[in-house]
């Protein structure tokens, strides 16, 4: 039977080919938020190792046991982080895509030091400057990335964005790529079920795909 995962994998391969990018250059993050272990198992058994969750507490409930069974799981936090959860997030996740203010950068830096952990860190950019959305504003991104590196001593790997849902995504992906280029960052976390091919055409290195793999969330 062809699974959602198989279909997404082949669509990613086709998009890599169309963009003349090397096969395997795009990392698929399977976004498993709201789905329980029984739904996640078959996807792990099909060889998927990179997963994304948007809430620390939900991830704490299901991932420690899953990680015990499959030690090479690569778990990414893709939702907003509160500073009082920084310790738990640094302990559980292998990557955090939502670094977006000094308070969080400072808390993450402190926990990385205290726990002796290594994590991939990305700065979230609010490319649509939406009031309700997390992320640093595009015009403040360069200075914030610089502060993460110099003031907070963090290694920033790349940038992440969630475009406004009622606008074409491409201009937002292009803007994120432009900011990454001028700040010298190589990872671009962009593209979800509805638009990951567009994101790959514009340079995404990490696509975050939920419903196209797991089905509609309840
Ligand atoms: C839920 C979520 C996704 C996945 O969305 P789908 O449309 O189900 O693919 C990607 N990124 C973030 C930040 C999310 O919260």
mmCIF file of C-alpha atoms and ligand atoms in Angstrom:
data_model
loop_
_atom_site.group_PDB
_atom_site.id
_atom_site.type_symbol
_atom_site.label_atom_id
_atom_site.label_comp_id
_atom_site.label_asym_id
_atom_site.label_seq_id
_atom_site.Cartn_x
_atom_site.Cartn_y
_atom_site.Cartn_z
ATOM 1 C CA UNK A 1 0.000 0.000 0.000
ATOM 2 C CA UNK A 2 1.252 3.470 -0.838
ATOM 3 C CA UNK A 3 1.353 5.568 2.307
ATOM 4 C CA UNK A 4 1.212 9.321 2.746
ATOM 5 C CA UNK A 5 4.893 9.115 3.656
ATOM 6 C CA UNK A 6 5.754 7.351 0.355
ATOM 7 C CA UNK A 7 3.867 9.966 -1.625
ATOM 8 C CA UNK A 8 5.543 12.863 0.193
ATOM 9 C CA UNK A 9 8.970 11.280 -0.294
ATOM 10 C CA UNK A 10 8.456 10.931 -4.023
ATOM 11 C CA UNK A 11 7.078 14.469 -4.332
ATOM 12 C CA UNK A 12 10.166 15.778 -2.510
ATOM 13 C CA UNK A 13 12.449 13.797 -4.841
ATOM 14 C CA UNK A 14 10.614 15.197 -7.877
ATOM 15 C CA UNK A 15 10.854 18.772 -6.530
ATOM 16 C CA UNK A 16 14.586 18.325 -5.870
ATOM 17 C CA UNK A 17 14.976 17.151 -9.468
ATOM 18 C CA UNK A 18 12.928 20.041 -10.896
ATOM 19 C CA UNK A 19 15.066 22.518 -8.939
ATOM 20 C CA UNK A 20 18.293 20.768 -10.064
ATOM 21 C CA UNK A 21 19.111 20.103 -6.413
ATOM 22 C CA UNK A 22 20.920 16.918 -5.319
ATOM 23 C CA UNK A 23 18.715 13.964 -4.287
ATOM 24 C CA UNK A 24 18.391 13.867 -0.506
ATOM 25 C CA UNK A 25 19.333 17.535 -0.036
ATOM 26 C CA UNK A 26 15.949 18.325 1.548
ATOM 27 C CA UNK A 27 15.273 17.050 5.066
ATOM 28 C CA UNK A 28 11.698 15.875 5.630
ATOM 29 C CA UNK A 29 10.398 16.710 9.105
ATOM 30 C CA UNK A 30 7.294 14.587 9.739
ATOM 31 C CA UNK A 31 5.070 16.792 11.909
ATOM 32 C CA UNK A 32 3.394 14.425 14.352
ATOM 33 C CA UNK A 33 1.641 16.933 16.614
ATOM 34 C CA UNK A 34 -1.743 15.665 17.911
ATOM 35 C CA UNK A 35 -0.981 12.092 16.726
ATOM 36 C CA UNK A 36 -0.304 9.355 19.261
ATOM 37 C CA UNK A 37 2.435 6.735 19.365
ATOM 38 C CA UNK A 38 0.299 4.130 17.577
ATOM 39 C CA UNK A 39 0.019 6.425 14.565
ATOM 40 C CA UNK A 40 3.697 7.415 14.686
ATOM 41 C CA UNK A 41 5.085 3.815 14.903
ATOM 42 C CA UNK A 42 4.350 2.833 11.284
ATOM 43 C CA UNK A 43 6.071 5.988 10.061
ATOM 44 C CA UNK A 44 9.166 5.195 12.174
ATOM 45 C CA UNK A 45 9.012 1.606 10.889
ATOM 46 C CA UNK A 46 8.978 2.947 7.326
ATOM 47 C CA UNK A 47 12.368 4.486 8.063
ATOM 48 C CA UNK A 48 11.425 8.084 8.919
ATOM 49 C CA UNK A 49 13.640 9.447 11.703
ATOM 50 C CA UNK A 50 13.056 13.215 11.728
ATOM 51 C CA UNK A 51 9.901 14.393 13.502
ATOM 52 C CA UNK A 52 8.452 17.759 14.472
ATOM 53 C CA UNK A 53 6.252 18.747 17.390
ATOM 54 C CA UNK A 54 4.888 22.179 18.230
ATOM 55 C CA UNK A 55 4.334 21.828 21.987
ATOM 56 C CA UNK A 56 6.947 20.919 24.560
ATOM 57 C CA UNK A 57 4.464 19.354 26.953
ATOM 58 C CA UNK A 58 2.791 17.164 24.332
ATOM 59 C CA UNK A 59 6.197 15.992 23.083
ATOM 60 C CA UNK A 60 7.303 15.178 26.648
ATOM 61 C CA UNK A 61 4.278 12.887 26.945
ATOM 62 C CA UNK A 62 5.023 10.714 23.931
ATOM 63 C CA UNK A 63 8.606 11.050 22.688
ATOM 64 C CA UNK A 64 10.829 9.783 25.555
ATOM 65 C CA UNK A 65 9.387 6.251 25.109
ATOM 66 C CA UNK A 66 9.590 6.448 21.304
ATOM 67 C CA UNK A 67 13.192 7.681 21.531
ATOM 68 C CA UNK A 68 14.083 4.770 23.846
ATOM 69 C CA UNK A 69 12.883 2.320 21.188
ATOM 70 C CA UNK A 70 14.576 4.134 18.308
ATOM 71 C CA UNK A 71 17.650 5.987 19.559
ATOM 72 C CA UNK A 72 18.434 7.783 16.276
ATOM 73 C CA UNK A 73 15.211 9.810 16.270
ATOM 74 C CA UNK A 74 15.878 13.466 15.411
ATOM 75 C CA UNK A 75 13.192 15.520 17.166
ATOM 76 C CA UNK A 76 12.497 19.138 16.179
ATOM 77 C CA UNK A 77 10.543 21.780 18.095
ATOM 78 C CA UNK A 78 8.645 23.856 15.519
ATOM 79 C CA UNK A 79 6.238 25.725 17.827
ATOM 80 C CA UNK A 80 6.681 28.688 20.168
ATOM 81 C CA UNK A 81 8.870 28.225 23.225
ATOM 82 C CA UNK A 82 8.335 29.850 26.638
ATOM 83 C CA UNK A 83 11.490 30.501 28.623
ATOM 84 C CA UNK A 84 10.267 28.434 31.590
ATOM 85 C CA UNK A 85 10.199 25.408 29.226
ATOM 86 C CA UNK A 86 13.687 25.993 27.842
ATOM 87 C CA UNK A 87 15.245 23.338 30.085
ATOM 88 C CA UNK A 88 12.729 20.691 29.051
ATOM 89 C CA UNK A 89 13.031 21.667 25.383
ATOM 90 C CA UNK A 90 16.834 21.500 25.373
ATOM 91 C CA UNK A 91 16.710 18.106 27.113
ATOM 92 C CA UNK A 92 14.217 16.522 24.697
ATOM 93 C CA UNK A 93 14.697 18.147 21.285
ATOM 94 C CA UNK A 94 17.584 17.880 18.833
ATOM 95 C CA UNK A 95 16.639 21.080 17.010
ATOM 96 C CA UNK A 96 14.655 24.219 17.861
ATOM 97 C CA UNK A 97 13.239 26.235 14.920
ATOM 98 C CA UNK A 98 11.631 29.009 16.913
ATOM 99 C CA UNK A 99 14.362 31.121 18.494
ATOM 100 C CA UNK A 100 12.852 34.612 18.173
ATOM 101 C CA UNK A 101 13.767 36.859 21.106
ATOM 102 C CA UNK A 102 16.651 37.571 23.427
ATOM 103 C CA UNK A 103 14.952 36.110 26.480
ATOM 104 C CA UNK A 104 14.571 32.736 24.726
ATOM 105 C CA UNK A 105 18.053 32.859 23.214
ATOM 106 C CA UNK A 106 19.519 33.521 26.693
ATOM 107 C CA UNK A 107 17.473 30.697 28.287
ATOM 108 C CA UNK A 108 18.471 28.216 25.557
ATOM 109 C CA UNK A 109 22.143 29.195 25.825
ATOM 110 C CA UNK A 110 22.084 28.678 29.577
ATOM 111 C CA UNK A 111 20.438 25.248 29.287
ATOM 112 C CA UNK A 112 22.767 24.071 26.495
ATOM 113 C CA UNK A 113 25.700 24.973 28.731
ATOM 114 C CA UNK A 114 24.176 23.422 31.854
ATOM 115 C CA UNK A 115 23.095 20.183 30.129
ATOM 116 C CA UNK A 116 26.098 19.899 27.815
ATOM 117 C CA UNK A 117 23.790 19.335 24.836
ATOM 118 C CA UNK A 118 24.292 20.122 21.152
ATOM 119 C CA UNK A 119 21.245 21.323 19.227
ATOM 120 C CA UNK A 120 20.553 22.756 15.805
ATOM 121 C CA UNK A 121 19.050 26.204 16.253
ATOM 122 C CA UNK A 122 17.031 28.254 13.784
ATOM 123 C CA UNK A 123 15.657 31.767 14.103
ATOM 124 C CA UNK A 124 11.978 32.183 13.278
ATOM 125 C CA UNK A 125 11.211 35.184 11.065
ATOM 126 C CA UNK A 126 7.694 36.651 10.951
ATOM 127 C CA UNK A 127 7.918 37.328 7.207
ATOM 128 C CA UNK A 128 4.328 38.611 7.005
ATOM 129 C CA UNK A 129 4.766 40.884 10.059
ATOM 130 C CA UNK A 130 1.567 39.397 11.486
ATOM 131 C CA UNK A 131 0.663 40.722 14.947
ATOM 132 C CA UNK A 132 -0.468 37.337 16.285
ATOM 133 C CA UNK A 133 2.464 35.357 14.909
ATOM 134 C CA UNK A 134 5.774 34.574 16.604
ATOM 135 C CA UNK A 135 9.098 35.410 15.019
ATOM 136 C CA UNK A 136 11.437 38.328 14.668
ATOM 137 C CA UNK A 137 10.465 40.962 12.078
ATOM 138 C CA UNK A 138 12.354 40.765 8.762
ATOM 139 C CA UNK A 139 14.033 44.143 9.308
ATOM 140 C CA UNK A 140 15.230 43.033 12.764
ATOM 141 C CA UNK A 141 16.408 39.569 11.733
ATOM 142 C CA UNK A 142 20.011 40.417 10.861
ATOM 143 C CA UNK A 143 20.655 42.173 14.183
ATOM 144 C CA UNK A 144 18.945 39.413 16.147
ATOM 145 C CA UNK A 145 20.969 36.655 14.452
ATOM 146 C CA UNK A 146 24.135 38.630 15.223
ATOM 147 C CA UNK A 147 23.130 38.993 18.897
ATOM 148 C CA UNK A 148 22.360 35.264 19.154
ATOM 149 C CA UNK A 149 25.884 34.554 17.973
ATOM 150 C CA UNK A 150 27.877 37.262 19.754
ATOM 151 C CA UNK A 151 25.879 38.124 22.897
ATOM 152 C CA UNK A 152 24.365 34.726 23.618
ATOM 153 C CA UNK A 153 27.133 32.542 22.165
ATOM 154 C CA UNK A 154 24.724 30.400 20.143
ATOM 155 C CA UNK A 155 25.481 28.753 16.816
ATOM 156 C CA UNK A 156 22.576 29.602 14.534
ATOM 157 C CA UNK A 157 22.103 27.145 11.719
ATOM 158 C CA UNK A 158 19.326 28.806 9.732
ATOM 159 C CA UNK A 159 15.963 30.522 9.505
ATOM 160 C CA UNK A 160 12.343 29.359 9.681
ATOM 161 C CA UNK A 161 9.073 30.967 8.599
ATOM 162 C CA UNK A 162 5.336 30.274 8.515
ATOM 163 C CA UNK A 163 3.809 32.451 5.768
ATOM 164 C CA UNK A 164 0.381 34.075 6.316
ATOM 165 C CA UNK A 165 -2.162 31.377 5.445
ATOM 166 C CA UNK A 166 -4.174 33.642 3.131
ATOM 167 C CA UNK A 167 -1.295 34.803 0.935
ATOM 168 C CA UNK A 168 0.845 33.100 -1.719
ATOM 169 C CA UNK A 169 3.781 31.538 0.119
ATOM 170 C CA UNK A 170 6.460 32.051 -2.551
ATOM 171 C CA UNK A 171 7.320 35.713 -1.762
ATOM 172 C CA UNK A 172 7.720 34.773 1.918
ATOM 173 C CA UNK A 173 10.009 31.857 1.082
ATOM 174 C CA UNK A 174 12.034 34.104 -1.219
ATOM 175 C CA UNK A 175 12.364 36.739 1.514
ATOM 176 C CA UNK A 176 13.540 34.135 4.033
ATOM 177 C CA UNK A 177 16.130 32.858 1.528
ATOM 178 C CA UNK A 178 17.358 36.410 0.952
ATOM 179 C CA UNK A 179 17.797 37.078 4.684
ATOM 180 C CA UNK A 180 19.619 33.743 5.111
ATOM 181 C CA UNK A 181 21.955 34.603 2.261
ATOM 182 C CA UNK A 182 22.923 37.987 3.634
ATOM 183 C CA UNK A 183 23.377 36.636 7.187
ATOM 184 C CA UNK A 184 25.428 33.676 5.937
ATOM 185 C CA UNK A 185 23.055 30.984 7.237
ATOM 186 C CA UNK A 186 22.617 27.757 5.306
ATOM 187 C CA UNK A 187 19.426 26.119 6.620
ATOM 188 C CA UNK A 188 15.956 27.179 5.514
ATOM 189 C CA UNK A 189 12.998 25.617 7.347
ATOM 190 C CA UNK A 190 10.009 26.425 5.132
ATOM 191 C CA UNK A 191 7.180 24.625 3.386
ATOM 192 C CA UNK A 192 4.299 22.581 4.810
ATOM 193 C CA UNK A 193 1.811 20.099 3.264
ATOM 194 C CA UNK A 194 0.238 22.722 0.997
ATOM 195 C CA UNK A 195 3.401 24.310 -0.360
ATOM 196 C CA UNK A 196 6.545 22.259 0.226
ATOM 197 C CA UNK A 197 7.338 21.939 -3.494
ATOM 198 C CA UNK A 198 7.332 25.734 -3.822
ATOM 199 C CA UNK A 199 9.600 25.947 -0.783
ATOM 200 C CA UNK A 200 12.026 23.398 -2.295
ATOM 201 C CA UNK A 201 12.159 25.414 -5.534
ATOM 202 C CA UNK A 202 13.136 28.444 -3.431
ATOM 203 C CA UNK A 203 15.857 26.665 -1.456
ATOM 204 C CA UNK A 204 14.207 24.950 1.539
ATOM 205 C CA UNK A 205 16.581 22.580 3.323
ATOM 206 C CA UNK A 206 13.965 21.444 5.879
ATOM 207 C CA UNK A 207 10.277 20.977 5.013
ATOM 208 C CA UNK A 208 7.748 20.498 7.818
ATOM 209 C CA UNK A 209 4.983 18.193 6.604
ATOM 210 C CA UNK A 210 2.141 16.962 8.816
ATOM 211 C CA UNK A 211 -1.258 16.257 7.273
ATOM 212 C CA UNK A 212 0.095 14.960 3.944
ATOM 213 C CA UNK A 213 1.781 12.167 5.944
ATOM 214 C CA UNK A 214 -0.504 11.543 8.924
ATOM 215 C CA UNK A 215 -3.880 12.680 7.573
ATOM 216 C CA UNK A 216 -6.150 15.435 8.804
ATOM 217 C CA UNK A 217 -5.675 16.453 12.446
ATOM 218 C CA UNK A 218 -8.671 15.951 14.738
HETATM 219 C C1 LIG B 1 1.486 21.926 12.075
HETATM 220 C C2 LIG B 1 2.674 22.586 11.523
HETATM 221 C C3 LIG B 1 3.229 22.175 10.294
HETATM 222 C C4 LIG B 1 2.633 21.068 9.427
HETATM 223 O O1 LIG B 1 1.462 21.519 8.822
HETATM 224 P P1 LIG B 1 0.703 20.618 7.704
HETATM 225 O O2 LIG B 1 -0.098 21.615 6.962
HETATM 226 O O3 LIG B 1 -0.101 19.626 8.450
HETATM 227 O O4 LIG B 1 1.751 19.989 6.865
HETATM 228 C C5 LIG B 1 4.372 22.808 9.865
HETATM 229 N N1 LIG B 1 4.961 23.795 10.584
HETATM 230 C C6 LIG B 1 4.454 24.216 11.751
HETATM 231 C C7 LIG B 1 5.146 25.301 12.496
HETATM 232 C C8 LIG B 1 3.301 23.629 12.261
HETATM 233 O O5 LIG B 1 2.811 24.063 13.446
#
